[in-house]
């Protein structure tokens, strides 16, 4: 989130952001969003097999999906590709 936080406001009106947790409810996530003053971020509770279906196997995973629901970007905890330049490039592509 540290890398993502300064980028959020630049894309708030063009890209939707969702925060999902497997061990905290949506109310706790909403508090986190408000506390950090994140804009255009929605707290979501995983439903059914959502985490398994999206192949979320590690804490701190980041996915990007296009308007058709196709995963176009994936970054897991400790993997490369979560730097600001990469994220900005992905958000620019999604905002087209």
Short mmCIF file of C-alpha atoms in Angstrom, two decimals:
data_model
loop_
_atom_site.label_atom_id
_atom_site.label_comp_id
_atom_site.label_asym_id
_atom_site.label_seq_id
_atom_site.Cartn_x
_atom_site.Cartn_y
_atom_site.Cartn_z
CA UNK A 1 0.00 0.00 0.00
CA UNK A 2 2.90 2.36 0.57
CA UNK A 3 3.75 2.38 -3.12
CA UNK A 4 0.11 2.54 -4.17
CA UNK A 5 -0.98 5.32 -1.80
CA UNK A 6 0.60 8.29 -3.62
CA UNK A 7 -0.71 7.03 -6.96
CA UNK A 8 -4.35 6.55 -5.97
CA UNK A 9 -5.41 10.18 -6.29
CA UNK A 10 -3.98 10.41 -9.82
CA UNK A 11 -6.29 7.62 -11.01
CA UNK A 12 -9.26 7.94 -8.63
CA UNK A 13 -11.61 9.15 -11.35
CA UNK A 14 -10.47 6.58 -13.96
CA UNK A 15 -9.68 3.31 -12.14
CA UNK A 16 -11.69 1.53 -9.43
CA UNK A 17 -9.72 0.26 -6.43
CA UNK A 18 -10.90 -2.55 -4.12
CA UNK A 19 -9.34 -3.60 -0.84
CA UNK A 20 -10.00 -7.22 0.11
CA UNK A 21 -8.81 -9.09 3.19
CA UNK A 22 -9.13 -12.74 4.10
CA UNK A 23 -8.83 -12.09 7.84
CA UNK A 24 -10.61 -8.75 8.42
CA UNK A 25 -14.18 -7.76 7.72
CA UNK A 26 -15.23 -4.96 5.39
CA UNK A 27 -15.95 -2.61 8.32
CA UNK A 28 -12.34 -2.88 9.52
CA UNK A 29 -11.11 -2.25 5.99
CA UNK A 30 -13.37 0.80 5.67
CA UNK A 31 -11.78 2.17 8.83
CA UNK A 32 -8.32 1.60 7.33
CA UNK A 33 -9.36 3.39 4.13
CA UNK A 34 -10.76 6.37 6.05
CA UNK A 35 -7.78 6.56 8.40
CA UNK A 36 -5.37 6.71 5.46
CA UNK A 37 -7.63 9.04 3.46
CA UNK A 38 -7.60 6.82 0.38
CA UNK A 39 -9.91 8.05 -2.36
CA UNK A 40 -12.06 5.87 -4.61
CA UNK A 41 -11.20 2.67 -2.74
CA UNK A 42 -13.92 0.23 -1.79
CA UNK A 43 -13.67 -2.34 1.01
CA UNK A 44 -14.90 -5.78 -0.03
CA UNK A 45 -15.41 -9.00 1.89
CA UNK A 46 -14.29 -12.13 -0.04
CA UNK A 47 -17.28 -14.15 -1.20
CA UNK A 48 -17.26 -17.91 -1.58
CA UNK A 49 -14.15 -19.12 -3.36
CA UNK A 50 -13.12 -15.66 -4.55
CA UNK A 51 -9.54 -15.85 -3.23
CA UNK A 52 -9.04 -19.36 -4.60
CA UNK A 53 -10.61 -18.44 -7.95
CA UNK A 54 -8.25 -15.46 -8.27
CA UNK A 55 -5.29 -17.65 -7.20
CA UNK A 56 -4.48 -15.47 -4.20
CA UNK A 57 -1.95 -17.57 -2.33
CA UNK A 58 0.04 -14.97 -0.43
CA UNK A 59 -0.62 -12.03 1.78
CA UNK A 60 -0.33 -8.64 0.11
CA UNK A 61 -1.29 -9.61 -3.41
CA UNK A 62 -2.21 -7.06 -6.03
CA UNK A 63 -4.30 -7.78 -9.13
CA UNK A 64 -5.47 -5.58 -11.96
CA UNK A 65 -8.45 -6.59 -14.07
CA UNK A 66 -9.67 -4.97 -17.23
CA UNK A 67 -13.32 -4.12 -17.91
CA UNK A 68 -13.90 -7.69 -19.12
CA UNK A 69 -12.70 -9.18 -15.83
CA UNK A 70 -9.44 -10.48 -17.33
CA UNK A 71 -6.48 -10.32 -14.95
CA UNK A 72 -3.89 -8.14 -16.68
CA UNK A 73 -1.42 -7.68 -13.83
CA UNK A 74 -0.44 -9.72 -10.79
CA UNK A 75 2.02 -9.00 -8.01
CA UNK A 76 2.49 -11.03 -4.87
CA UNK A 77 4.29 -10.20 -1.65
CA UNK A 78 8.01 -9.97 -2.28
CA UNK A 79 7.75 -10.21 -6.07
CA UNK A 80 8.99 -7.53 -8.40
CA UNK A 81 6.76 -5.20 -10.38
CA UNK A 82 5.10 -3.19 -7.64
CA UNK A 83 7.17 -0.05 -8.11
CA UNK A 84 5.43 3.26 -8.83
CA UNK A 85 6.46 3.38 -12.49
CA UNK A 86 5.08 -0.11 -13.19
CA UNK A 87 1.82 0.63 -11.37
CA UNK A 88 1.36 3.95 -13.17
CA UNK A 89 1.91 2.21 -16.50
CA UNK A 90 -0.67 -0.44 -15.65
CA UNK A 91 -3.22 2.14 -14.48
CA UNK A 92 -2.69 4.23 -17.62
CA UNK A 93 -3.34 1.15 -19.73
CA UNK A 94 -6.47 0.25 -17.75
CA UNK A 95 -7.79 3.83 -17.92
CA UNK A 96 -7.86 3.76 -21.75
#
